[in-house]
XYZ file of C-alpha atoms in Angstrom:
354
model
C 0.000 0.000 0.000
C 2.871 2.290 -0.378
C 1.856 4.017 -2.963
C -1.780 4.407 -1.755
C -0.498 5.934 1.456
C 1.372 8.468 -0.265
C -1.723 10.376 -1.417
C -3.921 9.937 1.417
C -7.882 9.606 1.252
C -10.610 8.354 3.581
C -13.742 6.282 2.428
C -15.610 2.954 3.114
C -12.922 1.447 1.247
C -9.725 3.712 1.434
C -8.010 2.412 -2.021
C -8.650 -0.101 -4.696
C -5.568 -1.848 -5.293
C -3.037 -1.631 -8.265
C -4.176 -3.668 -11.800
C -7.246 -4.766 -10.014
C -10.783 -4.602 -11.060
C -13.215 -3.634 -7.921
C -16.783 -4.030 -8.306
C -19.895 -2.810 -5.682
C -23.375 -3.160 -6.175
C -26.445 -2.475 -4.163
C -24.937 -0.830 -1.552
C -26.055 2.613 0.379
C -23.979 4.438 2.504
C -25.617 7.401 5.019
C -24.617 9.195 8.085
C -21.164 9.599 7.189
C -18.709 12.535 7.838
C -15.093 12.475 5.695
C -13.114 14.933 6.314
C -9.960 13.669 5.336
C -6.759 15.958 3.929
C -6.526 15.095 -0.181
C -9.471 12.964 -1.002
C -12.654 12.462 0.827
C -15.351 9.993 -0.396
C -18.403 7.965 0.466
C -17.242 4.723 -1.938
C -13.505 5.060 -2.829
C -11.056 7.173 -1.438
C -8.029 6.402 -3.856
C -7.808 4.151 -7.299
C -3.717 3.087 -7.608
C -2.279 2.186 -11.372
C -4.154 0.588 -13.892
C -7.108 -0.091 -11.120
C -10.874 -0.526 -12.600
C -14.059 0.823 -10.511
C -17.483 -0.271 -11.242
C -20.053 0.963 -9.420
C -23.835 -0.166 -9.872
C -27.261 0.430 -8.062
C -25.871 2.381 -5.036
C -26.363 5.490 -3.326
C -24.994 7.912 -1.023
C -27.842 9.611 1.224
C -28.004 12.987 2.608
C -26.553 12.799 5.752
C -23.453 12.469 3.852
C -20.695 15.407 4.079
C -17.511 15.010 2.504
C -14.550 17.918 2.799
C -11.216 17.382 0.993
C -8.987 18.748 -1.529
C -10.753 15.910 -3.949
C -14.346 15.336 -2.685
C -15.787 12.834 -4.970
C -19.410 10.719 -3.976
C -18.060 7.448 -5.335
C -14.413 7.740 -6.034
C -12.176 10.505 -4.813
C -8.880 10.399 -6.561
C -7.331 7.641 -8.808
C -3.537 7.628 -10.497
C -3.620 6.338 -14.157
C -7.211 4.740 -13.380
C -8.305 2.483 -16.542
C -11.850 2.645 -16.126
C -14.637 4.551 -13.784
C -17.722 3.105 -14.419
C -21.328 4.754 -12.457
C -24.507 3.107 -13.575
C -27.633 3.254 -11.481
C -26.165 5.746 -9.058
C -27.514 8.699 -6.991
C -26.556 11.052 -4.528
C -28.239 13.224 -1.692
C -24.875 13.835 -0.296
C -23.005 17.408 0.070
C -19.121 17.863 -1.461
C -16.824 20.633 -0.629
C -13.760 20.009 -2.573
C -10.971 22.455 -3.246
C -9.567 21.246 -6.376
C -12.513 18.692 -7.212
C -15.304 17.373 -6.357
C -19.227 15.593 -7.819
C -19.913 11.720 -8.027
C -16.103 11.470 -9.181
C -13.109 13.603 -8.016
C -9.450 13.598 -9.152
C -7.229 12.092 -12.010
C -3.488 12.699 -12.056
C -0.759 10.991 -14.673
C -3.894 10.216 -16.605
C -3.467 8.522 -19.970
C -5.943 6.265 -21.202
C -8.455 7.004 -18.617
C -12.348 6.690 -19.591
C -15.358 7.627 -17.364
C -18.521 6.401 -18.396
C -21.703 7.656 -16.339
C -25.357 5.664 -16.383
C -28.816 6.800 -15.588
C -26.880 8.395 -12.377
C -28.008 11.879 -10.868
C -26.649 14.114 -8.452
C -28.809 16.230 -6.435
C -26.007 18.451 -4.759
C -23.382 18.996 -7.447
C -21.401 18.339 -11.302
C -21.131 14.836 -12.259
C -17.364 16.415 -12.099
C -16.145 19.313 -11.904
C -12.016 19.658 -11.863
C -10.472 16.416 -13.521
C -6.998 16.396 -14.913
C -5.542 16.682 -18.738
C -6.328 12.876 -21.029
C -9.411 11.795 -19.534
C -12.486 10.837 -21.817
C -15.914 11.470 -20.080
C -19.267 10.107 -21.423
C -22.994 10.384 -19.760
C -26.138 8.786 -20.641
C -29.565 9.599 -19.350
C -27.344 11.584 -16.023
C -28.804 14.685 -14.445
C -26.597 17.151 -11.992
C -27.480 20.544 -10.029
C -24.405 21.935 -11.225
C -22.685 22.361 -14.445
C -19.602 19.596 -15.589
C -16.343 21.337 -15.999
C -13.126 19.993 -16.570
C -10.498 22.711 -15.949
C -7.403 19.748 -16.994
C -8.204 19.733 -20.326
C -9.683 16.507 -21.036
C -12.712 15.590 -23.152
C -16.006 15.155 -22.317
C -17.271 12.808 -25.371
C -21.153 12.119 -26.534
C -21.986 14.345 -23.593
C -25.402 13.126 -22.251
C -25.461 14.639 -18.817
C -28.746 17.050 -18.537
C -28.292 19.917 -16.063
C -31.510 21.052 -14.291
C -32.296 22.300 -11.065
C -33.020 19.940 -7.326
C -36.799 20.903 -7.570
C -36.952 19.036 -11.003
C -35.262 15.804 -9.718
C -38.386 15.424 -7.386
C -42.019 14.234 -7.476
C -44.107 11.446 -8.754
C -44.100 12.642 -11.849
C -40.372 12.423 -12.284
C -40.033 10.348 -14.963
C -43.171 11.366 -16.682
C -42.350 15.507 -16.923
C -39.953 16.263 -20.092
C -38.436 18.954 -17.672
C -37.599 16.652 -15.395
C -35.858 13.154 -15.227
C -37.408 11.473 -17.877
C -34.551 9.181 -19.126
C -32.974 8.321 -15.723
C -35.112 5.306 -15.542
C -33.956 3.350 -18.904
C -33.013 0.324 -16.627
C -35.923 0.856 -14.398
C -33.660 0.384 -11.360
C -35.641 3.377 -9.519
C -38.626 4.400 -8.112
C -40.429 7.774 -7.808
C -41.556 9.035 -4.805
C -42.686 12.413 -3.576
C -39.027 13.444 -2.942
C -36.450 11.806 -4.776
C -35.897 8.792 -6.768
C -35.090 6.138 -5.010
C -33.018 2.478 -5.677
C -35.854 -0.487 -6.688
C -33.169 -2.809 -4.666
C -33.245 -1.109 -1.161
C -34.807 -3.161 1.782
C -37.390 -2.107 3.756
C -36.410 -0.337 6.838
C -35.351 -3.911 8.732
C -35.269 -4.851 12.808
C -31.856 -2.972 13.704
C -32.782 0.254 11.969
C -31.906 3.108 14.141
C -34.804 5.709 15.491
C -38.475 5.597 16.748
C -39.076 2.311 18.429
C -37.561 -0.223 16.691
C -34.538 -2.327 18.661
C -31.737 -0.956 19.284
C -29.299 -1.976 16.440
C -25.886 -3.550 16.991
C -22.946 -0.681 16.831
C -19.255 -1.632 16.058
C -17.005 -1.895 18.518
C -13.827 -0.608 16.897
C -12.115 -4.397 16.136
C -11.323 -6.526 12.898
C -12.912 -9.581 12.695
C -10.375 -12.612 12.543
C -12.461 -14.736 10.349
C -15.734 -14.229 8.596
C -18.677 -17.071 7.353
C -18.711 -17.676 3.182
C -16.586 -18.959 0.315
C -15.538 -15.961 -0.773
C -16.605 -17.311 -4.362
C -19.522 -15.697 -6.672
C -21.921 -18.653 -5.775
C -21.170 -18.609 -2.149
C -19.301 -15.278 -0.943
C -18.117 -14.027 1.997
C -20.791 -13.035 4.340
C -20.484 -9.484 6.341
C -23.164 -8.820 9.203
C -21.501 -6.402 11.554
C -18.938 -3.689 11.454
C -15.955 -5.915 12.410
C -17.086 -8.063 9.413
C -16.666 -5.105 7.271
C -13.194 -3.802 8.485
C -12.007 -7.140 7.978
C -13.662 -7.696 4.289
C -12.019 -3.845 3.393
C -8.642 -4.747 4.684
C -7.982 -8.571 3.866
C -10.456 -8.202 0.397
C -8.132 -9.938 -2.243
C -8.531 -10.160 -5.957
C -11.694 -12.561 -7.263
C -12.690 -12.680 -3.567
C -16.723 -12.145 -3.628
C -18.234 -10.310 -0.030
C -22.106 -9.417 0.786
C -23.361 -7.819 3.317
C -26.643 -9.622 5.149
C -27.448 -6.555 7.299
C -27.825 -2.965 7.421
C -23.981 -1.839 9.048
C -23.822 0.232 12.034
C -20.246 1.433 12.789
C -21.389 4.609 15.352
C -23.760 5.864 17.092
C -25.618 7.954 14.716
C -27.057 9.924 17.621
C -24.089 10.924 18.747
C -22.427 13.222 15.678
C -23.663 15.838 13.621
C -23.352 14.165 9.930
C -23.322 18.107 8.847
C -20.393 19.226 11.060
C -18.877 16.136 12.384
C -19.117 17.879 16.000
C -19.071 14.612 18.402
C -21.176 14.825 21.161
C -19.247 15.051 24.719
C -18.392 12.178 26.302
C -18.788 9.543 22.959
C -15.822 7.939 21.657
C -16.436 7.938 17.800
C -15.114 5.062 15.620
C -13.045 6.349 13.569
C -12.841 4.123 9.794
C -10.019 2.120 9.167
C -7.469 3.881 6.959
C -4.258 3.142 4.397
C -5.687 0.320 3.382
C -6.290 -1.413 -0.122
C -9.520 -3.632 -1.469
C -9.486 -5.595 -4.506
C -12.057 -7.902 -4.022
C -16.187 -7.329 -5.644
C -18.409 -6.075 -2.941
C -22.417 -6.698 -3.081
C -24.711 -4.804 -0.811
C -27.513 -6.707 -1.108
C -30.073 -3.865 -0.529
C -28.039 -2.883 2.872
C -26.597 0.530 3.964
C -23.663 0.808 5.789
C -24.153 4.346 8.398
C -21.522 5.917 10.341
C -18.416 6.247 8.414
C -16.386 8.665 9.649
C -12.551 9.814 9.500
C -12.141 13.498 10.412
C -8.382 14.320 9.727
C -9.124 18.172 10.991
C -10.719 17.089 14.410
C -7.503 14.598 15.285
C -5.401 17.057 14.650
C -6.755 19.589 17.129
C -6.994 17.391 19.193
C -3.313 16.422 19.360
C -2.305 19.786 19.108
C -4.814 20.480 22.480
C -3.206 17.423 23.983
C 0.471 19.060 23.370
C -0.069 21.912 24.927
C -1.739 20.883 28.052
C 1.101 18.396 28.097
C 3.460 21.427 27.821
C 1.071 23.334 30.643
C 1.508 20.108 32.900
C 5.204 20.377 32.349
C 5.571 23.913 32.998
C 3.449 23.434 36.275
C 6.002 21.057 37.847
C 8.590 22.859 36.929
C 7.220 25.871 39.034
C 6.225 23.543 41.827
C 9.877 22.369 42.387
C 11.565 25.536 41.756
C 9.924 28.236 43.156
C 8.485 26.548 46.924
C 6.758 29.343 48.225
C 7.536 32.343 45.757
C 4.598 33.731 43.750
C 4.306 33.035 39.877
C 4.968 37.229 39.792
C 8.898 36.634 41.373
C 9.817 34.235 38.356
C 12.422 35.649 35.978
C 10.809 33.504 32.954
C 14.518 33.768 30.985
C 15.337 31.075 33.940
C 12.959 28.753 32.616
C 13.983 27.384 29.463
């Protein structure tokens, strides 16, 4: 993972690994907070050399905030990527980035890279907006808020990305109104409602869904599993139920290595964090997501959403810069207690104290 860790990014799965081809499907991802240095993203933090993303029938929902120099929905930044693939995909979620930022973020030492968007929309945001010089865009039947702009010099080919406003990616009518969304449903993978389209493959709100009175669901506890049920083949793949099923599918997941998840994935309290700020309520511990790692394995949702990611590179810093200087305080208190005895803080010559 060397050269993953040299550009650093946070996500559900921090990096896809060199040469390898990394598929999800039917997977949501809410209530997360990345705010992470280069690249912050929902899906993918960082694509290495020659690495293929596919990403089908997923979502990112609106309690999603992600703040980076590269703040992309479904894949943040990627080094002579091969292929970015979106088909079936929405987002709710909000993107500050710096340099980049949409459903995809950054491409640097690009080449042969293609980008290929499906019946995807974005409700707060470009497709992309930043991109690097080389890369080949193309969008079918794809709606954004805001306009696609790439300032590297690449192409956008057979553009097919529609840019309307959030009020027209809403309602029942949706795919009926020629203002509105009317292609984004070739596949009929979604489903209008009164807000906005939603994923046909989504479960039903299940028994450990957070909120109201339904039981209380089951929140990680921080640890890697050591082993995990399945095959970890097509027919009979790995099976992830809890959040220390998940750390260990994103850190061991190996090439033609098949996970699903059988549950909705809890990995913090969501009661405890502001998904807008990423202000931790006093007193909780957050789980912080695993980081530095690389996946190369094919990743099925099922219909599940994983909630809670979070990695908040700004927040750790404070707090080790707070936890410096009250060590330097506690130093500096000592040394008055031995030196002085009973002279007042007023008698020290400070030039004594080095």
């Amino acid at each position: 993972n060397e050269g993953f860790q040299q550009y650093d990014a946070a996500a559900l799965i921090p990096g896809v690994a060199e040469n390898s081809t990394v598929t999800v499907k039917n997977l949501g991802i809410d209530n997360a907070y990345v705010n992470y240095k280069n690249g912050s993203a929902a899906f993918v933090g960082y694509a290495l050399t020659n690495a293929t993303v596919k990403i089908n029938n997923s979502f990112a929902g609106e309690k999603v905030t992600l703040i980076g120099n590269d703040a992309g929905v479904f894949r943040a930044v990627a080094r002579s990527n091969k292929d970015c693939v979106l088909e079936n995909c929405y987002s709710l979620a909000t993107t500050t980035g710096v340099a980049t930022y949409g459903l995809i973020g950054f491409n640097w030492e690009v080449s042969k890279n293609n980008f290929t968007f499906k019946n995807c929309y974005n409700a707060n945001g470009p497709l992309n907006f930043g991109g690097a010089p080389g890369y080949n865009c193309t969008a079918e039947n794809s709606y954004s808020t805001a306009d696609n702009v790439n300032e590297g010099g690449g192409n956008w080919l057979n553009i097919g990305s529609n840019l309307i406003t959030a009020d027209k990616m809403q309602g029942l009518d949706v795919f009926t109104d020629a203002g509105k969304m009317p292609n984004l449903n070739s596949a009929d993978a979604y489903e209008a409602t009164e807000t906005y389209p939603i994923l046909k493959a989504f479960k039903a709100p299940a028994g450990n869904t957070p909120g109201g009175n339904a039981p209380a669901y089951e929140i990680w506890d921080g640890q890697v599993a050591t082993s995990i049920q399945g095959q970890g083949i097509e027919a009979a793949p790995y099976l992830i139920s809890n959040g220390a099923e998940l750390a260990y599918a994103i850190t061991n997941g190996a090439a033609d290595e098949y996970y699903k998840l059988t549950n909705n994935i809890y990995l913090n309290d969501l009661s405890k964090i502001n998904w807008s700020t990423g202000e931790v309520t006093s007193g909780y511990t957050v789980n912080e997501w695993i980081k530095g790692v690389s996946f190369a394995a094919n990743l099925d949702g099922d219909g599940y959403t994983v909630y809670g990611v979070y990695n908040n590179a700004v927040k750790f810093r404070v707090t080790s810069i707070i936890k410096e200087n009250e060590r330097k305080k506690d130093l500096m208190d000592k040394i008055i207690d031995s030196e002085l005895g009973d002279k007042s803080v007023e008698d020290i010559d400070m030039e004594d104290v080095e």
